[in-house]
Coordinates of C-alpha atoms in Angstrom, one line a residue:
S1 CA 0.2 12.3 42.9
I2 CA -0.3 12.1 46.7
W3 CA 1.0 15.7 46.9
V4 CA -1.7 17.2 44.7
F5 CA -5.0 18.5 46.1
R6 CA -7.6 19.8 43.6
T7 CA -9.9 22.6 44.5
A8 CA -11.4 22.7 41.0
P9 CA -14.2 20.1 40.8
S10 CA -15.4 18.2 37.7
A11 CA -18.8 18.9 36.2
V12 CA -18.7 15.9 33.8
K13 CA -21.4 14.0 35.8
D14 CA -23.6 17.1 35.6
L15 CA -23.2 17.3 31.8
A16 CA -24.3 13.6 31.5
E17 CA -27.2 14.2 33.8
Y18 CA -28.2 17.3 31.9
L19 CA -28.0 15.5 28.6
V20 CA -30.2 12.6 29.7
D21 CA -32.5 13.9 32.4
E22 CA -33.1 17.5 31.2
K23 CA -32.8 17.2 27.4
G24 CA -34.0 13.5 27.1
F25 CA -31.1 12.6 24.8
R26 CA -29.4 9.2 24.7
K27 CA -27.0 9.3 21.7
A28 CA -23.9 11.5 21.9
A29 CA -20.9 12.2 19.6
I30 CA -17.5 13.3 21.0
A31 CA -14.8 15.5 19.4
Y32 CA -11.6 15.1 21.5
I33 CA -7.9 14.3 21.5
P34 CA -7.4 10.7 22.4
N35 CA -3.6 11.0 23.0
R36 CA -4.0 14.0 25.4
E37 CA -4.5 13.1 29.1
W38 CA -7.2 15.6 30.1
S39 CA -9.2 15.3 26.9
N40 CA -9.2 11.5 26.9
S41 CA -9.8 11.0 30.6
T42 CA -12.8 13.5 30.4
Y43 CA -14.1 11.5 27.5
E44 CA -13.9 8.3 29.5
E45 CA -15.5 9.8 32.5
F46 CA -18.4 11.2 30.4
K47 CA -18.8 7.9 28.6
N48 CA -19.1 6.0 31.8
Y49 CA -21.7 8.4 33.3
L50 CA -23.7 8.4 30.1
E51 CA -23.7 4.6 29.8
S52 CA -24.8 4.3 33.4
K53 CA -27.9 6.4 32.5
G54 CA -28.7 4.3 29.4
G55 CA -27.0 6.5 26.9
E56 CA -24.2 5.7 24.4
I57 CA -21.4 7.3 22.4
V58 CA -22.4 6.8 18.7
H59 CA -19.5 8.7 17.0
K60 CA -16.1 10.1 17.7
C61 CA -14.1 12.8 15.9
Q62 CA -10.4 13.6 16.6
F63 CA -9.1 17.2 16.8
N64 CA -6.0 16.3 14.7
G65 CA -4.5 17.7 11.5
G66 CA -7.1 15.9 9.4
F67 CA -10.1 17.3 11.3
R68 CA -12.9 18.7 9.1
A69 CA -15.8 20.2 11.0
N70 CA -18.5 19.5 8.4
K71 CA -17.5 15.8 8.1
C72 CA -17.4 15.4 11.8
L73 CA -20.9 16.9 12.1
N74 CA -22.4 15.0 9.2
D75 CA -20.9 11.7 10.2
A76 CA -22.3 12.2 13.8
I77 CA -25.8 13.0 12.4
K78 CA -25.7 9.8 10.2
Q79 CA -25.1 7.8 13.4
E80 CA -28.2 9.5 14.8
A81 CA -26.3 11.6 17.4
E82 CA -28.4 14.2 19.2
V83 CA -25.6 16.1 20.9
M84 CA -21.9 16.6 20.5
L85 CA -19.5 17.1 23.4
L86 CA -16.4 19.2 22.5
L87 CA -13.3 18.4 24.4
P88 CA -10.3 20.3 23.0
E89 CA -7.3 21.2 25.1
I90 CA -6.0 24.7 25.6
Y91 CA -3.3 24.6 23.0
Q92 CA -4.2 26.7 20.0
N93 CA -4.8 24.2 17.2
S94 CA -7.1 22.0 19.1
F95 CA -9.2 24.9 20.5
D96 CA -9.4 26.6 17.1
R97 CA -10.6 23.4 15.5
A98 CA -13.4 23.1 18.1
L99 CA -14.5 26.6 17.2
Q100 CA -15.0 25.5 13.6
I101 CA -18.0 23.4 14.7
F102 CA -20.3 26.2 15.6
D103 CA -21.1 27.9 12.2
P104 CA -21.8 24.8 10.1
N105 CA -23.8 23.3 13.0
S106 CA -26.0 26.4 13.3
V107 CA -27.2 26.2 9.7
N108 CA -27.6 22.4 9.6
P109 CA -31.3 21.3 9.4
Q110 CA -30.4 18.5 11.8
K111 CA -28.1 20.6 14.0
L112 CA -26.8 19.0 17.2
S113 CA -27.1 20.4 20.7
L114 CA -23.5 21.2 21.8
L115 CA -21.8 20.6 25.1
G116 CA -18.3 21.7 26.1
G117 CA -15.6 20.8 28.5
T118 CA -14.0 23.3 30.8
V119 CA -11.7 24.7 28.0
M120 CA -14.8 25.9 26.2
Y121 CA -15.5 28.3 29.0
S122 CA -13.7 31.1 27.2
D123 CA -14.2 34.7 26.1
K124 CA -13.5 33.5 22.6
I125 CA -16.7 31.5 22.6
L126 CA -18.7 34.7 23.5
R127 CA -17.6 36.3 20.3
I128 CA -19.3 33.6 18.2
K129 CA -23.1 34.1 17.8
S130 CA -23.5 30.6 16.6
A131 CA -22.2 29.3 19.9
E132 CA -25.5 30.4 21.6
N133 CA -27.1 27.7 23.8
M134 CA -23.9 25.6 24.1
V135 CA -23.7 24.3 27.7
T136 CA -20.4 23.7 29.4
G137 CA -19.3 22.6 32.8
F138 CA -17.0 24.8 34.8
Y139 CA -15.5 25.0 38.3
W140 CA -17.5 28.0 39.5
H141 CA -19.6 30.9 38.0
R142 CA -21.0 34.0 39.4
N143 CA -24.4 33.7 41.1
E144 CA -26.2 36.7 39.8
I145 CA -29.4 35.9 41.7
N146 CA -27.8 35.3 45.1
P147 CA -24.1 36.5 45.1
S148 CA -21.9 35.1 47.8
K149 CA -19.8 37.2 50.2
F150 CA -16.8 36.3 48.2
E151 CA -18.4 37.8 45.0
T152 CA -19.5 41.1 46.7
D153 CA -16.1 41.5 48.5
A154 CA -14.2 40.9 45.3
L155 CA -16.4 43.3 43.4
A156 CA -15.8 46.0 46.0
L157 CA -12.1 45.4 46.1
W158 CA -11.3 45.1 42.3
K159 CA -14.3 46.9 40.9
A160 CA -14.7 44.0 38.5
Q161 CA -16.4 40.6 38.3
V162 CA -14.2 37.6 39.1
N163 CA -14.3 34.3 37.3
G164 CA -14.0 30.6 38.2
R165 CA -10.2 30.5 38.0
T166 CA -10.0 33.3 40.5
A167 CA -12.5 31.5 42.8
M168 CA -10.6 28.2 42.7
S169 CA -7.3 30.1 43.3
Y170 CA -8.9 31.7 46.3
D171 CA -9.9 28.3 47.7
A172 CA -6.4 26.9 47.2
T173 CA -4.9 29.9 49.0
M174 CA -7.3 29.6 51.9
T175 CA -6.6 25.9 52.1
I176 CA -2.8 26.5 52.4
A177 CA -3.3 29.3 54.9
E178 CA -5.5 27.2 57.1
G179 CA -3.1 24.3 56.9
L180 CA -0.2 26.5 57.9
R181 CA -2.3 27.9 60.8
Q182 CA -3.0 24.5 62.1
M183 CA 0.6 23.4 61.9
G184 CA 1.8 26.3 64.1
K185 CA 5.5 26.9 64.3
N186 CA 8.2 25.3 62.0
P187 CA 5.9 24.4 59.1
T188 CA 7.1 21.8 56.5
R189 CA 5.9 20.6 53.1
K190 CA 5.4 17.1 54.5
G191 CA 3.6 18.5 57.6
L192 CA 1.3 20.6 55.4
K193 CA 0.4 17.6 53.3
Q194 CA -0.5 15.6 56.4
V195 CA -2.7 18.3 57.8
I196 CA -4.7 18.8 54.6
S197 CA -5.0 15.0 54.2
N198 CA -6.7 14.7 57.5
P199 CA -10.4 13.7 56.9
N200 CA -11.4 16.3 59.4
F201 CA -9.6 19.1 57.7
S202 CA -11.5 22.0 56.2
A203 CA -10.9 25.6 55.2
Q204 CA -13.4 28.3 54.5
G205 CA -13.7 28.9 50.7
V206 CA -15.8 30.6 48.1
A207 CA -18.8 28.4 48.6
G208 CA -18.5 27.1 52.2
K209 CA -16.0 24.6 53.5
V210 CA -13.2 23.2 51.3
E211 CA -12.6 19.6 52.0
F212 CA -10.8 16.8 50.2
D213 CA -11.5 13.1 49.7
E214 CA -8.9 10.3 49.8
N215 CA -7.9 11.1 46.2
G216 CA -7.2 14.8 46.9
D217 CA -10.4 15.9 45.0
S218 CA -12.6 18.6 46.3
K219 CA -15.7 17.1 48.1
L220 CA -19.2 18.2 47.1
T221 CA -21.2 18.9 50.2
P222 CA -24.9 20.0 50.7
E223 CA -23.4 23.5 51.3
N224 CA -21.4 23.8 48.1
K225 CA -22.9 21.4 45.6
T226 CA -24.9 24.0 43.8
E227 CA -22.1 26.6 43.8
I228 CA -19.0 24.7 42.5
G229 CA -18.8 22.4 39.5
V230 CA -21.7 24.2 37.8
L231 CA -23.2 24.2 34.3
V232 CA -23.3 27.4 32.3
Q233 CA -25.0 28.2 28.9
V234 CA -24.1 30.8 26.2
K235 CA -26.9 33.4 25.9
C236 CA -26.9 36.3 23.5
D237 CA -29.1 39.5 23.4
S238 CA -30.6 41.2 20.4
Q239 CA -27.3 43.1 19.8
N240 CA -25.4 39.8 19.7
N241 CA -23.7 40.5 23.0
C242 CA -23.1 37.0 24.5
R243 CA -22.4 35.9 28.0
F244 CA -22.4 32.7 30.1
V245 CA -25.3 32.3 32.5
R246 CA -25.9 29.5 35.0
V247 CA -28.1 26.6 34.1
P248 CA -30.4 26.2 37.1
P249 CA -29.7 23.1 39.1
Q250 CA -32.1 20.3 38.5

């Protein structure tokens, strides 16, 4: 829709680059929902990036009523997959089926490396020890080494850490506020859309300027490219307390 502007960037390209450039893998399996828009479009986007880097999708599983985690894993391994990308959607059955992958994969002698779409960035994942080392792409994640002003201000205000959904909501709010400011008196929905669509429009966001391309997607700039659309990995301590930590940009 021409009325939609997305502050939340995709990290699908980063996942494909991590798979090939960092891990040296070329053969991937996918577990997804082909009849759901987000899951299928993310699969297609990942497939295109992977193939552009010389990789291929060697096996596909569907998160439907007949899904069996062990069969999905074993069939992928038979096709010489090295990694599996999990693309459930937020509705419960799909997400719960994705969670069934972790335990059997962790004890498989030929276990696969696991990647996840944005839905896998969830507190539920952090309760599963066998999910350790899964890498997922997300809109934004705290920078523990060099926190931004947004992070320190939010911590001072709420006495708690904020997450990527809060950060992208902040960017959306600042975008609307700046658009209204530029419009002046008598703002309208159509006028706001025209202001934000201007190629020269920008608003101050979590990681620098928020700008949009002709499709309404958030632009990656030298200022923000390491701060939004990031990769995170599940890491657990000796007490099995798990958390997401940033994967350093390559």
